């Protein structure tokens, strides 16, 4: 591979992926490399991607981003988890909270003790032991306090990209407005040499980051890197997005409401609400989807619903030659668990750790790609879980989901939980044991047994410990301000941001 040192980084695309990457690279390596970003106002961005997970906070720490100005600029609200409605059965609901559920014990995960108590007649749901879930259900939120809440953000995607730009440009990122016409390859090596814009400007570089969204101009259209399609497991392939006026105080959680052929999101920001309908075009027409979305949203739409088509899957090798694909150019898994921005941020972090200052290395590239595949497959399995474990048979779509074959990696997890209530988080896995357990129980997967070590705790002692835990959570929640009041006090949205 190329022996030349890497000094000039060119980022193609200025959506969330492009600006996340630009801001992080300049912050970490400003004195060592030059970073140029090309974006086209005429093409614009995908304009969605508003719900995050707690890892966003770690990434912001890396960038030295203060929470208050970020929240104000992105008109953001806080998020404690996701409410899943109508998934296992029409009329059901469960919550996937951030943070820890219950209290661990050296003998085993909390859910074994909860299962034992339930077998003995206790009726409190698993989520009764989640501080985040209880706070969310009462619409309460504050930073600080003990025990601390684990949280993420709902943000305005366009304003977020602008905010990152406002950090990256003064730090040294050179932004060029223009449409890329040609990706110029070195005739001998096949590596990317430069981007040529419609204006005739040529931008040379050593490393190219493809953040051109679904177009995948560099990694797909030019280098022809294969796309591994996962549509056989995740049948949804279209979305309609629309913003509405707020109709009440913003809740500190995302809602994912299943319908006959997919699901609908509801993401509350400080100044408006983001809504969207995700659906499978094999089962629902675009017109029906639009009518359903407009029928079900609350609040006046601020514009016509915007259609988005997508394929689920990822590039077989997101780092190929001197090009790395980030964001939608690298792949897409629908936003049911709000994982896409996380996958961008974690890839950028890995790029920083493995930055090829001395030149491209096949070993470094191979490891980067192997880690990406493992991460993406893990997220994919977690999403499939929600569809596969449905008991709904009211539409052909849900019957297909229920009856479809699933990847072996997921089948193994389901068997472990069904047989022995076991769940685990592997080395590069995003989702923790509590996440798997919350969703598997929420989707009505009932374990046949729990770990017998839980028997070692006498029933009265267990009952007392669980009661104490609920009391502690109750007190903590009661002393937490209402979410809306905290937003107004701490980080009121800047209208002009
Ligand atoms: C329906 C839907 C809902 C989603 N919800 C969530 C969510 O809740 N949470 C989450 O984490 N993620 C979500 N995502 C994913 C999230 O939107 C993306 O991961 C994120 O916005 C990154 O997008 P991007 O920057 O890769 O692409 P884009 O935003 O599409 O940006 C592409 C950039 O490339 C530029 N460009 C393209 N072609 C050219 C050219 N020829 N010349 C110059 N510039 C060019 C464009 O101008 C633009 O700046 C969602 C995605 C979809 C489709």
Coordinates of C-alpha atoms and ligand atoms in Angstrom, one line a residue:
X1 CA 0.0 0.0 0.0
X2 CA 1.0 3.7 -0.3
X3 CA 4.2 4.5 1.4
X4 CA 3.5 8.2 1.4
X5 CA 2.8 10.0 4.7
X6 CA -0.7 11.3 5.3
X7 CA -0.9 15.0 5.8
X8 CA -3.9 16.3 3.8
X9 CA -7.3 15.0 4.7
X10 CA -10.2 15.7 2.4
X11 CA -13.7 15.2 3.7
X12 CA -16.4 15.0 1.0
X13 CA -19.7 16.0 2.5
X14 CA -20.9 18.3 5.3
X15 CA -23.8 16.5 7.0
X16 CA -23.5 15.2 10.5
X17 CA -20.8 12.7 9.5
X18 CA -18.6 15.3 7.7
X19 CA -18.7 17.8 10.5
X20 CA -18.3 15.3 13.3
X21 CA -15.2 14.0 11.5
X22 CA -13.8 17.4 10.7
X23 CA -14.3 18.7 14.3
X24 CA -12.7 15.7 15.8
X25 CA -9.7 15.5 13.5
X26 CA -8.9 19.2 13.8
X27 CA -9.3 19.1 17.6
X28 CA -6.9 16.1 17.9
X29 CA -4.4 16.6 15.1
X30 CA -4.7 20.3 14.2
X31 CA -1.0 20.9 14.2
X32 CA -0.1 17.8 12.3
X33 CA -2.5 17.6 9.4
X34 CA -4.6 19.8 7.2
X35 CA -8.4 19.2 6.9
X36 CA -10.5 20.4 4.0
X37 CA -14.3 19.8 3.8
X38 CA -16.3 20.1 0.6
X39 CA -20.0 20.4 0.8
X40 CA -22.8 21.5 -1.5
X41 CA -25.6 23.6 -0.3
X42 CA -27.5 22.8 -3.5
X43 CA -27.5 19.1 -2.6
X44 CA -28.1 19.6 1.1
X45 CA -28.1 17.0 3.9
X46 CA -30.5 14.2 4.8
X47 CA -31.9 16.5 7.5
X48 CA -32.9 13.7 10.0
X49 CA -30.9 12.0 12.7
X50 CA -32.1 13.6 15.9
X51 CA -32.1 11.0 18.6
X52 CA -28.8 9.9 20.2
X53 CA -27.5 7.5 22.8
X54 CA -25.3 8.3 25.9
X55 CA -22.0 7.7 24.0
X56 CA -22.6 11.1 22.3
X57 CA -21.6 12.6 25.6
X58 CA -18.3 10.8 25.7
X59 CA -17.6 12.0 22.2
X60 CA -18.4 15.5 23.1
X61 CA -15.9 15.3 26.0
X62 CA -13.3 14.2 23.5
X63 CA -14.1 17.4 21.5
X64 CA -14.2 19.6 24.6
X65 CA -17.8 20.5 23.9
X66 CA -19.7 22.1 26.8
X67 CA -23.2 20.8 27.2
X68 CA -25.0 24.1 27.7
X69 CA -24.0 25.9 24.4
X70 CA -24.4 22.7 22.5
X71 CA -27.9 22.2 23.9
X72 CA -28.9 25.8 23.2
X73 CA -27.5 25.7 19.6
X74 CA -29.1 22.4 18.7
X75 CA -32.4 23.2 20.5
X76 CA -31.8 19.9 22.2
X77 CA -33.7 18.1 24.9
X78 CA -32.6 15.3 27.2
X79 CA -33.3 11.6 26.5
X80 CA -33.5 8.8 29.1
X81 CA -34.4 5.9 26.8
X82 CA -37.0 4.8 24.2
X83 CA -40.6 3.9 24.7
X84 CA -41.7 1.0 22.5
X85 CA -45.4 0.8 21.8
X86 CA -47.4 -1.9 20.0
X87 CA -44.3 -4.0 19.3
X88 CA -44.8 -7.5 20.9
X89 CA -48.6 -7.1 20.7
X90 CA -50.8 -4.3 19.5
X91 CA -51.5 -2.3 22.7
X92 CA -48.3 -3.4 24.5
X93 CA -45.7 -1.0 25.7
X94 CA -42.3 -1.3 27.3
X95 CA -39.3 1.0 27.9
X96 CA -35.7 0.6 26.9
X97 CA -33.9 2.8 29.5
X98 CA -30.3 4.0 29.5
X99 CA -28.3 3.2 32.6
X100 CA -28.4 0.2 34.9
X101 CA -31.5 -1.6 35.9
X102 CA -31.5 -2.7 39.6
X103 CA -28.3 -3.4 41.3
X104 CA -25.7 -6.0 40.3
X105 CA -24.5 -8.7 42.6
X106 CA -21.4 -10.7 42.4
X107 CA -23.5 -13.8 42.0
X108 CA -25.3 -12.7 38.9
X109 CA -27.0 -10.1 36.9
X110 CA -30.0 -8.3 38.6
X111 CA -32.6 -9.8 36.3
X112 CA -32.1 -13.3 37.8
X113 CA -33.1 -11.9 41.2
X114 CA -36.0 -10.0 39.7
X115 CA -37.2 -13.3 38.0
X116 CA -36.9 -15.1 41.3
X117 CA -39.0 -12.5 43.0
X118 CA -41.5 -12.6 40.2
X119 CA -41.8 -16.3 40.5
X120 CA -42.6 -15.8 44.1
X121 CA -45.4 -13.5 43.3
X122 CA -43.9 -10.0 43.1
X123 CA -45.7 -7.9 40.5
X124 CA -43.4 -4.9 40.0
X125 CA -42.1 -4.7 36.4
X126 CA -38.4 -4.9 35.5
X127 CA -38.5 -1.2 34.7
X128 CA -39.5 -0.4 38.3
X129 CA -35.8 -0.8 39.1
X130 CA -34.6 1.7 36.5
X131 CA -34.0 5.2 37.7
X132 CA -34.0 6.5 34.2
X133 CA -37.3 4.8 33.3
X134 CA -39.0 6.1 36.4
X135 CA -37.8 9.6 35.8
X136 CA -38.8 9.5 32.2
X137 CA -42.3 8.3 33.0
X138 CA -42.8 11.3 35.3
X139 CA -41.3 13.6 32.7
X140 CA -38.5 14.6 35.1
X141 CA -34.8 15.4 34.4
X142 CA -31.8 17.2 35.7
X143 CA -28.1 16.8 35.4
X144 CA -26.1 16.3 38.6
X145 CA -27.6 14.6 41.7
X146 CA -26.9 11.2 43.0
X147 CA -27.2 8.6 41.7
X148 CA -26.6 10.3 38.4
X149 CA -28.9 9.7 35.5
X150 CA -27.5 8.2 32.3
X151 CA -28.8 10.2 29.4
X152 CA -28.4 11.3 25.8
X153 CA -29.9 14.0 23.6
X154 CA -32.6 14.8 21.1
X155 CA -31.2 17.4 18.7
X156 CA -31.9 19.3 15.6
X157 CA -29.7 17.6 13.0
X158 CA -29.1 20.7 10.8
X159 CA -28.3 22.9 13.8
X160 CA -26.0 20.2 15.2
X161 CA -23.9 20.1 12.0
X162 CA -23.8 24.0 12.0
X163 CA -22.7 23.9 15.6
X164 CA -19.9 21.5 14.9
X165 CA -18.9 23.7 11.9
X166 CA -18.7 26.7 14.2
X167 CA -16.1 24.8 16.2
X168 CA -14.2 23.2 13.3
X169 CA -13.7 26.3 11.1
X170 CA -12.1 28.6 13.6
X171 CA -9.9 25.6 14.6
X172 CA -8.5 25.4 11.1
X173 CA -10.8 23.3 8.9
X174 CA -11.0 24.7 5.4
X175 CA -14.5 24.6 4.0
X176 CA -15.2 24.7 0.3
X177 CA -18.6 25.1 -1.1
X178 CA -19.2 23.3 -4.3
X179 CA -20.5 20.2 -6.1
X180 CA -18.0 17.4 -6.6
X181 CA -18.0 16.4 -10.3
X182 CA -15.3 13.9 -10.5
X183 CA -13.3 11.7 -8.2
X184 CA -9.9 11.5 -9.8
X185 CA -8.0 8.2 -9.4
X186 CA -4.3 7.6 -9.7
X187 CA -4.1 5.5 -13.0
X188 CA -1.5 3.3 -11.6
X189 CA -2.4 2.6 -7.9
X190 CA -6.1 3.1 -8.2
X191 CA -6.0 5.3 -5.1
X192 CA -8.0 8.6 -5.0
X193 CA -5.8 11.5 -6.0
X194 CA -8.2 14.4 -5.9
X195 CA -11.8 15.7 -6.1
X196 CA -12.7 17.9 -9.0
X197 CA -15.6 20.4 -8.4
X198 CA -18.0 21.6 -11.0
X199 CA -16.3 25.0 -10.7
X200 CA -13.1 23.4 -12.0
X201 CA -11.4 23.6 -8.6
X202 CA -9.2 20.6 -7.8
X203 CA -8.7 19.4 -4.2
X204 CA -5.8 17.0 -3.8
X205 CA -5.4 14.9 -0.7
X206 CA -3.7 11.9 0.9
X207 CA -6.7 10.5 2.7
X208 CA -10.3 11.0 1.6
X209 CA -13.3 10.6 4.0
X210 CA -16.5 9.8 2.1
X211 CA -19.4 11.6 4.0
X212 CA -21.5 12.1 0.9
X213 CA -24.5 10.4 2.4
X214 CA -26.6 7.7 0.5
X215 CA -24.8 8.8 -2.7
X216 CA -21.6 7.2 -1.5
X217 CA -19.8 9.1 -4.2
X218 CA -16.3 7.9 -3.4
X219 CA -16.6 4.5 -1.7
X220 CA -19.5 3.3 -3.8
X221 CA -19.8 5.1 -7.1
X222 CA -16.0 5.5 -7.7
X223 CA -14.3 2.6 -5.9
X224 CA -17.2 0.2 -6.3
X225 CA -16.9 -1.3 -2.8
X226 CA -19.7 -3.8 -2.3
X227 CA -22.7 -3.1 -0.1
X228 CA -23.8 -6.0 2.1
X229 CA -27.5 -5.9 2.0
X230 CA -29.4 -6.9 5.2
X231 CA -32.9 -6.4 3.8
X232 CA -33.8 -10.0 4.3
X233 CA -33.8 -9.3 8.1
X234 CA -34.9 -5.7 8.3
X235 CA -37.7 -5.3 5.7
X236 CA -38.3 -1.5 6.2
X237 CA -36.8 0.5 3.3
X238 CA -38.5 3.9 3.4
X239 CA -39.2 6.7 5.7
X240 CA -41.3 9.9 5.6
X241 CA -40.1 12.7 7.9
X242 CA -42.0 15.7 9.1
X243 CA -41.7 18.3 11.8
X244 CA -44.6 19.5 13.8
X245 CA -45.3 22.3 16.3
X246 CA -44.9 21.1 19.8
X247 CA -48.2 20.3 21.5
X248 CA -47.0 19.9 25.1
X249 CA -43.9 19.8 27.3
X250 CA -41.1 17.8 25.7
X251 CA -40.8 14.3 27.2
X252 CA -37.3 13.0 28.0
X253 CA -37.6 10.0 25.8
X254 CA -38.0 9.0 22.1
X255 CA -41.2 7.2 21.2
X256 CA -41.1 4.3 18.7
X257 CA -44.7 3.3 17.9
X258 CA -45.2 0.3 15.8
X259 CA -47.9 0.3 13.1
X260 CA -49.1 -2.4 10.7
X261 CA -46.1 -2.2 8.3
X262 CA -43.3 -0.6 10.4
X263 CA -43.2 2.1 13.0
X264 CA -43.3 5.8 13.7
X265 CA -40.9 8.0 15.7
X266 CA -41.6 11.0 17.8
X267 CA -38.7 13.1 19.0
X268 CA -39.4 16.1 21.1
X269 CA -37.1 19.2 20.7
X270 CA -37.4 22.4 22.6
X271 CA -39.0 24.3 19.8
X272 CA -40.7 21.5 17.7
X273 CA -41.2 17.8 17.4
X274 CA -39.6 15.5 14.9
X275 CA -41.8 12.8 13.5
X276 CA -41.3 10.1 10.9
X277 CA -42.9 6.9 9.6
X278 CA -40.6 4.0 8.8
X279 CA -42.2 1.4 6.6
X280 CA -41.7 -1.5 4.2
X281 CA -42.6 -0.6 0.6
X282 CA -43.3 -4.3 -0.2
X283 CA -46.3 -4.0 2.2
X284 CA -47.4 -0.3 2.2
X285 CA -47.6 2.2 -0.6
X286 CA -46.1 5.7 -0.3
X287 CA -49.6 7.3 -0.4
X288 CA -50.9 5.1 2.4
X289 CA -47.8 5.8 4.4
X290 CA -48.2 9.5 4.0
X291 CA -51.8 9.4 4.9
X292 CA -51.1 7.3 8.0
X293 CA -48.3 9.6 9.2
X294 CA -50.5 12.7 8.8
X295 CA -53.4 11.0 10.5
X296 CA -51.3 9.9 13.5
X297 CA -49.0 12.9 14.3
X298 CA -50.0 15.4 16.9
X299 CA -49.5 19.1 16.2
X300 CA -49.5 21.1 12.9
X301 CA -47.0 19.9 10.4
X302 CA -44.3 22.6 9.6
X303 CA -43.9 21.3 6.0
X304 CA -44.9 18.4 3.7
X305 CA -43.6 15.0 4.7
X306 CA -40.2 14.4 3.1
X307 CA -39.7 10.9 1.5
X308 CA -36.4 9.0 2.1
X309 CA -35.5 5.7 0.5
X310 CA -32.8 3.5 1.9
X311 CA -31.3 0.0 1.9
X312 CA -30.2 -1.6 5.1
X313 CA -26.6 -2.8 5.3
X314 CA -23.1 -1.7 5.2
X315 CA -20.0 -1.4 3.0
X316 CA -18.1 -4.7 3.1
X317 CA -14.9 -2.7 3.6
X318 CA -15.6 0.9 4.8
X319 CA -11.9 1.6 4.7
X320 CA -10.7 0.8 1.1
X321 CA -7.5 2.2 -0.3
X322 CA -7.1 5.8 0.9
X323 CA -10.8 6.3 1.4
X324 CA -12.9 5.8 4.6
X325 CA -16.7 5.9 4.4
X326 CA -18.5 7.4 7.4
X327 CA -22.2 7.9 8.0
X328 CA -24.8 7.0 5.4
X329 CA -22.0 6.5 2.8
X330 CA -20.8 3.6 4.9
X331 CA -24.2 2.0 5.5
X332 CA -27.4 2.4 7.2
X333 CA -29.4 0.6 9.9
X334 CA -32.8 2.1 10.5
X335 CA -33.1 4.5 13.5
X336 CA -35.1 2.3 15.9
X337 CA -32.3 2.4 18.5
X338 CA -30.8 5.7 17.4
X339 CA -27.4 4.2 16.6
X340 CA -26.2 5.9 13.4
X341 CA -24.6 9.0 14.9
X342 CA -23.0 6.7 17.5
X343 CA -21.5 4.6 14.7
X344 CA -20.1 7.7 13.1
X345 CA -18.5 8.9 16.3
X346 CA -17.1 5.5 17.2
X347 CA -15.5 5.2 13.7
X348 CA -14.0 8.6 14.0
X349 CA -12.6 7.7 17.4
X350 CA -11.1 4.6 15.9
X351 CA -9.7 6.6 13.0
X352 CA -8.0 8.9 15.5
X353 CA -6.5 6.0 17.3
X354 CA -5.3 4.4 14.1
X355 CA -4.5 7.5 12.0
X356 CA -2.1 6.5 9.2
X357 CA 0.4 9.3 9.6
X358 CA 3.2 7.3 8.1
X359 CA 1.1 6.0 5.2
X360 CA -1.5 3.3 4.5
X361 CA -1.1 0.0 6.1
X362 CA -3.1 -3.1 5.1
X363 CA -2.9 -4.4 8.7
X364 CA -4.4 -1.2 10.1
X365 CA -7.1 -1.0 7.4
X366 CA -8.1 -4.7 8.0
X367 CA -8.4 -4.2 11.7
X368 CA -10.5 -1.0 11.3
X369 CA -12.8 -2.9 8.9
X370 CA -13.1 -6.0 11.1
X371 CA -14.0 -3.9 14.1
X372 CA -16.6 -1.9 12.1
X373 CA -18.2 -5.1 10.8
X374 CA -18.5 -6.5 14.3
X375 CA -20.0 -3.3 15.7
X376 CA -22.5 -3.0 12.9
X377 CA -23.5 -6.7 13.0
X378 CA -24.2 -6.3 16.7
X379 CA -26.4 -3.3 16.2
X380 CA -28.1 -5.1 13.3
X381 CA -28.9 -8.1 15.5
X382 CA -30.3 -5.9 18.3
X383 CA -32.7 -4.2 15.7
X384 CA -33.8 -7.5 14.3
X385 CA -34.6 -8.6 17.8
X386 CA -37.5 -6.1 18.0
X387 CA -39.1 -7.4 14.8
X388 CA -38.4 -11.1 15.2
X389 CA -39.8 -11.3 18.8
X390 CA -43.3 -10.1 17.8
X391 CA -46.5 -11.9 18.6
X392 CA -48.4 -9.7 16.2
X393 CA -50.0 -11.6 13.3
X394 CA -52.4 -8.8 12.3
X395 CA -50.6 -8.0 9.0
X396 CA -48.5 -9.9 6.4
X397 CA -45.6 -7.6 7.5
X398 CA -45.6 -8.7 11.1
X399 CA -46.2 -12.4 10.1
X400 CA -43.1 -12.1 7.9
X401 CA -41.1 -10.6 10.7
X402 CA -42.2 -13.3 13.1
X403 CA -41.5 -16.2 10.8
X404 CA -38.2 -15.0 9.1
X405 CA -34.9 -16.8 9.7
X406 CA -32.4 -14.8 11.7
X407 CA -28.6 -14.6 11.8
X408 CA -27.0 -17.3 13.9
X409 CA -25.5 -14.7 16.2
X410 CA -28.9 -13.5 17.2
X411 CA -30.4 -17.0 17.4
X412 CA -27.7 -17.9 19.9
X413 CA -28.6 -14.9 22.1
X414 CA -32.3 -15.8 22.0
X415 CA -31.6 -19.4 23.0
X416 CA -29.4 -18.4 25.9
X417 CA -32.1 -16.1 27.3
X418 CA -34.9 -18.5 26.7
X419 CA -33.2 -21.4 28.2
X420 CA -31.3 -19.8 31.1
X421 CA -32.0 -16.0 31.2
X422 CA -28.5 -15.4 30.2
X423 CA -27.5 -12.2 28.3
X424 CA -24.0 -10.8 27.6
X425 CA -22.1 -7.9 26.3
X426 CA -19.1 -8.9 24.2
X427 CA -15.9 -6.8 23.8
X428 CA -17.0 -4.5 21.0
X429 CA -20.7 -4.7 21.7
X430 CA -22.6 -1.5 22.1
X431 CA -25.6 -2.8 24.0
X432 CA -25.2 -3.9 27.6
X433 CA -26.8 -6.8 29.4
X434 CA -29.6 -4.6 30.7
X435 CA -30.5 -3.4 27.2
X436 CA -30.8 -6.9 25.9
X437 CA -32.9 -8.0 28.9
X438 CA -35.2 -4.9 28.8
X439 CA -35.9 -5.5 25.1
X440 CA -36.2 -9.3 25.3
X441 CA -38.6 -9.1 28.3
X442 CA -40.4 -6.2 26.7
X443 CA -40.9 -8.3 23.6
X444 CA -42.3 -11.1 25.8
X445 CA -39.5 -13.6 25.6
X446 CA -39.9 -15.5 28.7
X447 CA -36.9 -17.4 30.2
X448 CA -37.5 -21.0 31.2
X449 CA -35.1 -20.7 34.2
X450 CA -33.1 -18.2 36.1
X451 CA -29.7 -18.7 37.8
X452 CA -30.2 -20.9 40.8
X453 CA -27.6 -18.9 42.8
X454 CA -30.4 -16.4 43.2
X455 CA -32.0 -18.9 45.6
X456 CA -29.2 -18.2 48.1
X457 CA -30.8 -14.9 48.9
X458 CA -33.7 -15.6 51.3
X459 CA -37.1 -14.5 50.0
X460 CA -37.6 -11.9 52.8
X461 CA -34.2 -10.4 52.2
X462 CA -34.7 -10.2 48.5
X463 CA -38.1 -8.6 49.0
X464 CA -36.6 -6.1 51.4
X465 CA -33.7 -5.3 49.1
X466 CA -36.1 -4.7 46.1
X467 CA -38.3 -2.5 48.2
X468 CA -35.4 -0.4 49.4
X469 CA -34.3 0.0 45.8
X470 CA -37.7 1.1 44.7
X471 CA -37.9 3.5 47.6
X472 CA -34.5 5.0 46.7
X473 CA -35.5 5.5 43.1
X474 CA -38.8 7.0 44.1
X475 CA -37.1 9.5 46.4
X476 CA -34.5 10.4 43.8
X477 CA -37.2 10.9 41.1
X478 CA -39.4 13.0 43.4
X479 CA -36.6 15.4 44.0
X480 CA -35.8 15.8 40.3
X481 CA -37.2 18.8 38.5
X482 CA -39.6 18.6 35.6
X483 CA -37.7 18.2 32.3
X484 CA -39.2 21.3 30.7
X485 CA -38.4 23.5 33.7
X486 CA -34.8 22.2 33.8
X487 CA -34.4 23.0 30.1
X488 CA -35.7 26.5 30.5
X489 CA -33.4 27.1 33.4
X490 CA -30.2 25.4 32.1
X491 CA -30.2 25.7 28.4
X492 CA -33.1 27.5 26.7
X493 CA -32.9 27.1 22.9
X494 CA -31.3 29.8 20.9
X495 CA -33.8 30.6 18.1
X496 CA -31.2 32.0 15.9
X497 CA -28.6 29.2 16.3
Ligands
LIG1 C1 -35.1 8.3 8.3 C2 -33.9 8.4 9.0 C3 -33.9 8.7 10.4 C4 -32.7 8.8 11.1 N1 -32.8 9.0 12.5 C5 -31.6 8.9 13.2 C6 -31.6 9.1 14.6 O1 -32.7 9.3 15.2 N2 -30.4 9.0 15.3 C7 -29.3 8.7 14.6 O2 -28.2 8.6 15.2 N3 -29.2 8.7 13.3 C8 -30.4 8.7 12.6 N4 -30.3 8.7 11.2 C9 -29.0 8.6 10.5 C10 -28.5 10.0 10.4 O3 -29.4 10.9 9.8 C11 -27.2 10.0 9.7 O4 -26.3 9.0 10.2 C12 -26.5 11.4 9.8 O5 -27.3 12.4 9.5 C13 -25.3 11.4 8.9 O6 -25.6 11.7 7.6 P1 -24.5 11.9 6.6 O7 -23.7 13.1 7.0 O8 -23.8 10.6 6.4 O9 -25.2 12.3 5.2 P2 -26.0 13.6 4.7 O10 -26.6 14.3 5.9 O11 -26.8 13.2 3.6 O12 -24.8 14.5 4.2 C14 -24.2 14.3 2.9 C15 -23.4 15.5 2.6 O13 -22.7 15.2 1.4 C16 -22.8 16.3 0.5 N5 -22.7 15.8 -0.9 C17 -23.2 14.8 -1.5 N6 -22.9 14.7 -2.8 C18 -22.1 15.7 -3.0 C19 -21.4 16.2 -4.1 N7 -21.5 15.6 -5.3 N8 -20.7 17.3 -4.0 C20 -20.5 18.0 -2.8 N9 -21.2 17.6 -1.7 C21 -21.9 16.5 -1.8 C22 -24.1 16.9 0.8 O14 -24.2 18.2 0.4 C23 -24.1 16.8 2.3 O15 -23.4 17.9 2.9 C24 -31.5 8.6 10.5 C25 -31.5 8.4 9.1 C26 -32.6 8.3 8.4 C27 -32.6 8.1 6.9

